[in-house]
CSV table of C-alpha atoms in Angstrom, one decimal:
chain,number,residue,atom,x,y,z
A,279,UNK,CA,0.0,0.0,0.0
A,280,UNK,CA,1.2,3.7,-0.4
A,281,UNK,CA,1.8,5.3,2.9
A,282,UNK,CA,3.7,8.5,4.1
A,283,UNK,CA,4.8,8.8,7.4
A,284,UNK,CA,5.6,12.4,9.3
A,285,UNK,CA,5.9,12.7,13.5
A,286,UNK,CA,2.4,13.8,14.9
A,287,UNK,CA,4.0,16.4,17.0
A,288,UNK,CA,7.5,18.1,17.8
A,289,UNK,CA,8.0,21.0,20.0
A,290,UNK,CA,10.7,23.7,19.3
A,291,UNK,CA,10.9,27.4,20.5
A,292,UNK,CA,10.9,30.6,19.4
A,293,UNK,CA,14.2,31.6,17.3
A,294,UNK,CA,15.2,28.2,16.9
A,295,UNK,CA,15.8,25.9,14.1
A,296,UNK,CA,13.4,22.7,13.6
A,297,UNK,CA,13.4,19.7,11.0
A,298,UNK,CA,10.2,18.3,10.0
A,299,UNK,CA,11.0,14.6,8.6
A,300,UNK,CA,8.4,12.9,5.9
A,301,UNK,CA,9.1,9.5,4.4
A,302,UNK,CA,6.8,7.9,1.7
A,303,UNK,CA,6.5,4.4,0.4
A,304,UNK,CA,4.5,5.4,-2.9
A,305,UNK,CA,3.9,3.6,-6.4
A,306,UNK,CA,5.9,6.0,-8.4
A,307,UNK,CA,7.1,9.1,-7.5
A,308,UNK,CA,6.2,12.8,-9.2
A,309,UNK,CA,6.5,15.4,-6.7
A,310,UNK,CA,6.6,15.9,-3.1
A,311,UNK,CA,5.1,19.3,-1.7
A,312,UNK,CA,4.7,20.8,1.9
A,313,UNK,CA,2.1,22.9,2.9
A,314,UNK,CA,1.1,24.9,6.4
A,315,UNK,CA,-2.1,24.6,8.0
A,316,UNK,CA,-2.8,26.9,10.8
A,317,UNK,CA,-5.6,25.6,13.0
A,318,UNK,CA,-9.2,25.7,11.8
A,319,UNK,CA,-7.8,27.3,8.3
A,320,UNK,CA,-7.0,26.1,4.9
A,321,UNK,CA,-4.0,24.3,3.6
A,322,UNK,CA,-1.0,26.8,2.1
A,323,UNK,CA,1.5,25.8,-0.5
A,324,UNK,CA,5.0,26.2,1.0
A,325,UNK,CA,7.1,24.4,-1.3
A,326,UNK,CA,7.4,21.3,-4.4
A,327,UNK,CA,10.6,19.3,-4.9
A,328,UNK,CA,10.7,16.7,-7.8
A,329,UNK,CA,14.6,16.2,-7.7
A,330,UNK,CA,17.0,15.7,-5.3
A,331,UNK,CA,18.4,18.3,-3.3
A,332,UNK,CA,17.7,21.1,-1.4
A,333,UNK,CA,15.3,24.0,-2.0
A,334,UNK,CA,15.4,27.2,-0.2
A,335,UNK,CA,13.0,29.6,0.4
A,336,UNK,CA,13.5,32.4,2.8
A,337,UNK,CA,13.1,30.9,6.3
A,338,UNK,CA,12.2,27.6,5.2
A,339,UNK,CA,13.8,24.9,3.2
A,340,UNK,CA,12.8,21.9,1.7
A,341,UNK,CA,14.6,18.6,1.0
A,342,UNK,CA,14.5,15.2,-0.9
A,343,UNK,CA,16.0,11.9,-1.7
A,344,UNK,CA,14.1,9.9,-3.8
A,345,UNK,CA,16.3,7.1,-3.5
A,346,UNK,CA,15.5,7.1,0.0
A,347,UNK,CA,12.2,8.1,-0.1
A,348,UNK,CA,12.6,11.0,2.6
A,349,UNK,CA,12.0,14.8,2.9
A,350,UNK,CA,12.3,17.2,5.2
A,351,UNK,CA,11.3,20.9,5.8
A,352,UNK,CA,13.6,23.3,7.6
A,353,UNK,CA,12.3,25.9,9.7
A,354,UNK,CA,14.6,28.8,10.7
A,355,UNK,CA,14.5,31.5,13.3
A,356,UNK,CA,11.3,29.7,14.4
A,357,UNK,CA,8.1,32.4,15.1
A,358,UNK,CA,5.1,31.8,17.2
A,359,UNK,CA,3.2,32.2,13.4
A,360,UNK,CA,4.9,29.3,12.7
A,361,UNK,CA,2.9,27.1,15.6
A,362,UNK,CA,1.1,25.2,12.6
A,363,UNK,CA,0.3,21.8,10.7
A,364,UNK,CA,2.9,21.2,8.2
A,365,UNK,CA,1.4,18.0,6.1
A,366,UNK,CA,3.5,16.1,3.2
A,367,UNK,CA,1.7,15.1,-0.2
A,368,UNK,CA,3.8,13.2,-2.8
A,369,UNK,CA,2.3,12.8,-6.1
A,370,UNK,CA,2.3,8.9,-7.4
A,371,UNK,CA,3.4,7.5,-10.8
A,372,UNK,CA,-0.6,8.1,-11.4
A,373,UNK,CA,-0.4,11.1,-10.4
A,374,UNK,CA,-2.9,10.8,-7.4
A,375,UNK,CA,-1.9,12.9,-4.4
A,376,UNK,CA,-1.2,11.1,-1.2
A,377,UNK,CA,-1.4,13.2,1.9
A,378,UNK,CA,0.6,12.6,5.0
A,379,UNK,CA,-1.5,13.1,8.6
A,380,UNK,CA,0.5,15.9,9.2
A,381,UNK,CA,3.0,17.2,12.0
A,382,UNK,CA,1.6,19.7,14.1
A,383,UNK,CA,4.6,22.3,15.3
A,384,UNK,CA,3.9,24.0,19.2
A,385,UNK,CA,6.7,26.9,19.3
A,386,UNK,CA,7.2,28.1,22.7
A,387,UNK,CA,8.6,31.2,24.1
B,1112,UNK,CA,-9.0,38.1,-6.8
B,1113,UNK,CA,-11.2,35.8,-4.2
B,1114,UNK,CA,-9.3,32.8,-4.6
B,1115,UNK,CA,-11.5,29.8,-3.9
B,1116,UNK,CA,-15.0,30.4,-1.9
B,1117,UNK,CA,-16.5,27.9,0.3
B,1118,UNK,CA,-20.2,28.1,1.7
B,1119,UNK,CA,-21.7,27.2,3.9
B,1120,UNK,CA,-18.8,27.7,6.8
B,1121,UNK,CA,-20.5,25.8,9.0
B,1122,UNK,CA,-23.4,23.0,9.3
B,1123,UNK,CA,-25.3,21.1,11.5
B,1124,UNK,CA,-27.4,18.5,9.7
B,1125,UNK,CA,-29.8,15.5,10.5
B,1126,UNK,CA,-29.1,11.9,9.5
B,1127,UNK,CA,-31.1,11.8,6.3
B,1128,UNK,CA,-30.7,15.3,5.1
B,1129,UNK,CA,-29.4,16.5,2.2
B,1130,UNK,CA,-27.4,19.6,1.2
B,1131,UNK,CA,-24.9,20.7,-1.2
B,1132,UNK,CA,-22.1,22.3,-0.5
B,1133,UNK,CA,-20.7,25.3,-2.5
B,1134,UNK,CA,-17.4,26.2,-4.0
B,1135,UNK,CA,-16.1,28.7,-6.6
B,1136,UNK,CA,-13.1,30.0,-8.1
B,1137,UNK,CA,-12.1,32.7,-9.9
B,1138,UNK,CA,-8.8,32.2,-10.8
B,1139,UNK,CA,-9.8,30.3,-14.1
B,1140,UNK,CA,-8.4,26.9,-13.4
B,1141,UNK,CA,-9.5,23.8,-15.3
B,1142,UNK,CA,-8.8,21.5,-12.0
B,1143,UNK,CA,-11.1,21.1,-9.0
B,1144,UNK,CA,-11.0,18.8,-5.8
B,1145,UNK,CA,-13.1,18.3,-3.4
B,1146,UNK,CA,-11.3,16.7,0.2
B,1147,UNK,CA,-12.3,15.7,3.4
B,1148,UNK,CA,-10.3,15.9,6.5
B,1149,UNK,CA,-10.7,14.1,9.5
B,1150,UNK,CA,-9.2,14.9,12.5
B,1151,UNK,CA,-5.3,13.4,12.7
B,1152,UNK,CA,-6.1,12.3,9.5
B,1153,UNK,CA,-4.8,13.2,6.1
B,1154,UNK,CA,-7.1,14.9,3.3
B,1155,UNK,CA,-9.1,12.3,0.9
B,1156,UNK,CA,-10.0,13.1,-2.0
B,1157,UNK,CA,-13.8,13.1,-2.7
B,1158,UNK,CA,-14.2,14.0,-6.3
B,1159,UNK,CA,-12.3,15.5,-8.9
B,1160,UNK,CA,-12.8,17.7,-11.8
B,1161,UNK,CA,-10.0,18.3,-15.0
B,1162,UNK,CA,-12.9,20.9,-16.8
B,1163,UNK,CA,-16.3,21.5,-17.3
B,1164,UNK,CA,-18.4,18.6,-17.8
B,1165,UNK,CA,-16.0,16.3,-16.7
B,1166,UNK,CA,-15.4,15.2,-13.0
B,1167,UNK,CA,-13.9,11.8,-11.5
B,1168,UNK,CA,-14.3,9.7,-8.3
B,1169,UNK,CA,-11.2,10.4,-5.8
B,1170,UNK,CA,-10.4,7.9,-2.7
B,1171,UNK,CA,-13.4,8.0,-0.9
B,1172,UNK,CA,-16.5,9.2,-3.2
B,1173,UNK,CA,-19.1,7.3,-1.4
B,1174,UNK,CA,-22.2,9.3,-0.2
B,1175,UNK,CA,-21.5,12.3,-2.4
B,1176,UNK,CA,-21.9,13.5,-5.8
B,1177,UNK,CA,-20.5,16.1,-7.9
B,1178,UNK,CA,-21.1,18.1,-11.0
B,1179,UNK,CA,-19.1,20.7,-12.6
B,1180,UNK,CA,-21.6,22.7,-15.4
B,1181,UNK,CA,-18.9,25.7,-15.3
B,1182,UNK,CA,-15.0,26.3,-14.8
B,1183,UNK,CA,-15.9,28.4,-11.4
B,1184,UNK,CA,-18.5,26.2,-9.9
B,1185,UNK,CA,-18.2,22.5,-8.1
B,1186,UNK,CA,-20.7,22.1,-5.9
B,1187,UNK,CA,-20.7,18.7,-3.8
B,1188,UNK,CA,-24.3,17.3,-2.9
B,1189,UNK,CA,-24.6,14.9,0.1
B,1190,UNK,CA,-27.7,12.9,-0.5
B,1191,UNK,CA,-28.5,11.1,2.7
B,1192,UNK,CA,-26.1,12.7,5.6
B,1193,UNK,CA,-24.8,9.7,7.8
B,1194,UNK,CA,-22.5,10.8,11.2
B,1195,UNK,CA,-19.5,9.1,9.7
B,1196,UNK,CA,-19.9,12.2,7.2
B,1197,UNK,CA,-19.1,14.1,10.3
B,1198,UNK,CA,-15.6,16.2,8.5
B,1199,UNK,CA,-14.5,19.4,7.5
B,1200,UNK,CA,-14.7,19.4,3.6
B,1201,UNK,CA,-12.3,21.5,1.8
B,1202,UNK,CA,-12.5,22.7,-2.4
B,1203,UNK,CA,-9.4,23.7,-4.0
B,1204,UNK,CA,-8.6,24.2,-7.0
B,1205,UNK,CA,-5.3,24.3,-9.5
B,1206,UNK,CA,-4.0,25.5,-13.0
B,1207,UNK,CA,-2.3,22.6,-14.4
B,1208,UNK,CA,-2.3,19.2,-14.7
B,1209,UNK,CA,-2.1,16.0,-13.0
B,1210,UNK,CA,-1.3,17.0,-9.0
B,1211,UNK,CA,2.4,18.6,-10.2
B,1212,UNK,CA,0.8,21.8,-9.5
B,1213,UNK,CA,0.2,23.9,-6.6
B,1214,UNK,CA,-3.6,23.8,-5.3
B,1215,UNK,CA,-5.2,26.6,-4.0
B,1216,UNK,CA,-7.4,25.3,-1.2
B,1217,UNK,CA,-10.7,27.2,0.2
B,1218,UNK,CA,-11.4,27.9,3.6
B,1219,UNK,CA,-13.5,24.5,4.4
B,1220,UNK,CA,-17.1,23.7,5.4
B,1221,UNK,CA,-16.8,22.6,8.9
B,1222,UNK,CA,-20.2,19.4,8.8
B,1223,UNK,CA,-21.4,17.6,11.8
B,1224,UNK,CA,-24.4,15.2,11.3
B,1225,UNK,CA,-26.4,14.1,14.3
């Protein structure tokens, strides 16, 4: 079966740097993207990777290996806007979208 | 430009009911979704839509229906509301093709059926 898997919850504090890990066991591979979800709102495009290697985008950064089948999304100088779902969707060799659950990201002070 | 518009926000129905939820873009984009998301859960797809006139079962179509008679509108129609319908139901839409794109999601229809 096709399965991505992303920690349910990580703690980190304001000013920090945090790593939000997503691995995927998909048929196919097309695409991995990350988006935000602040509580009781919509889903926000942060970033796409389809090869290897590292993307940067201001404060955040996203990576893959798709021979390991892993991602991850940086988060520098952590903010309390950033307290937030951050869920991983990689697009199969059928191009259906497979969501992760989600990691939900509590920044303290 | 409003993006992708969702109503109702919020809805309380009976088991049995019907309704139809509404969503519309304006951003001229040929492909609509409709999702579901369950709590700790990731989003399922419903339905899908690559144009007018043409729309597609997702992972969990079951209970719903779809039509899309225009590239703004895709309403979704629950026919007979059961409590594991119980979701928040999100519409987005995108410009290209085949899920390499980014979707532009609306700002859900939060359902509870009792």
């Amino acid at each position: 079966g096709q399965n991505i898997d992303q920690p349910t919850e990580m703690t980190a504090t304001e000013g920090a740097i945090v790593q939000i890990n997503c691995t995927y066991q998909t048929s196919g591979f097309n695409g991995l993207f990350w988006y935000q979800q602040h509580a009781g709102e919509a889903p926000t495009f942060l970033s796409y990777n389809v090869l290897d290697g590292l993307e940067e985008k201001g404060r955040f950064s996203s990576f893959l290996s798709r021979s390991k089948g892993y991602s991850y999304l940086l988060l520098k100088e952590l903010q309390m806007k950033d307290s937030a779902s951050y869920l991983c969707a990689v697009t199969d060799s059928n191009y259906q979208l497979i969501w992760g659950a989600g990691t939900k990201l509590i920044i303290k002070p | 430009n409003a993006g992708v518009t969702q109503t109702p926000k919020f809805r309380i129905l009976k088991i049995g009911q019907s309704m139809t939820l509404q969503c519309t873009q304006d951003m001229n984009h040929n492909y609509m979704y409709w999702y579901r998301q369950d709590p700790g859960m990731g989003l399922k797809l419903i339905y899908y839509s690559v144009g007018a006139g043409i729309t597609d079962k997702g992972e969990v179509p079951n209970g719903y229906n779809v039509s899309r008679s225009t590239t703004e509108d895709f309403p979704l129609r629950l026919e007979l509301a059961a409590p594991s319908q119980t979701s928040v139901y999100f519409c987005a839409s995108s410009y290209s093709v085949a899920n390499t794109d980014t979707q532009y999601f609306g700002p859900g229809t939060r359902l509870t059926v009792l």
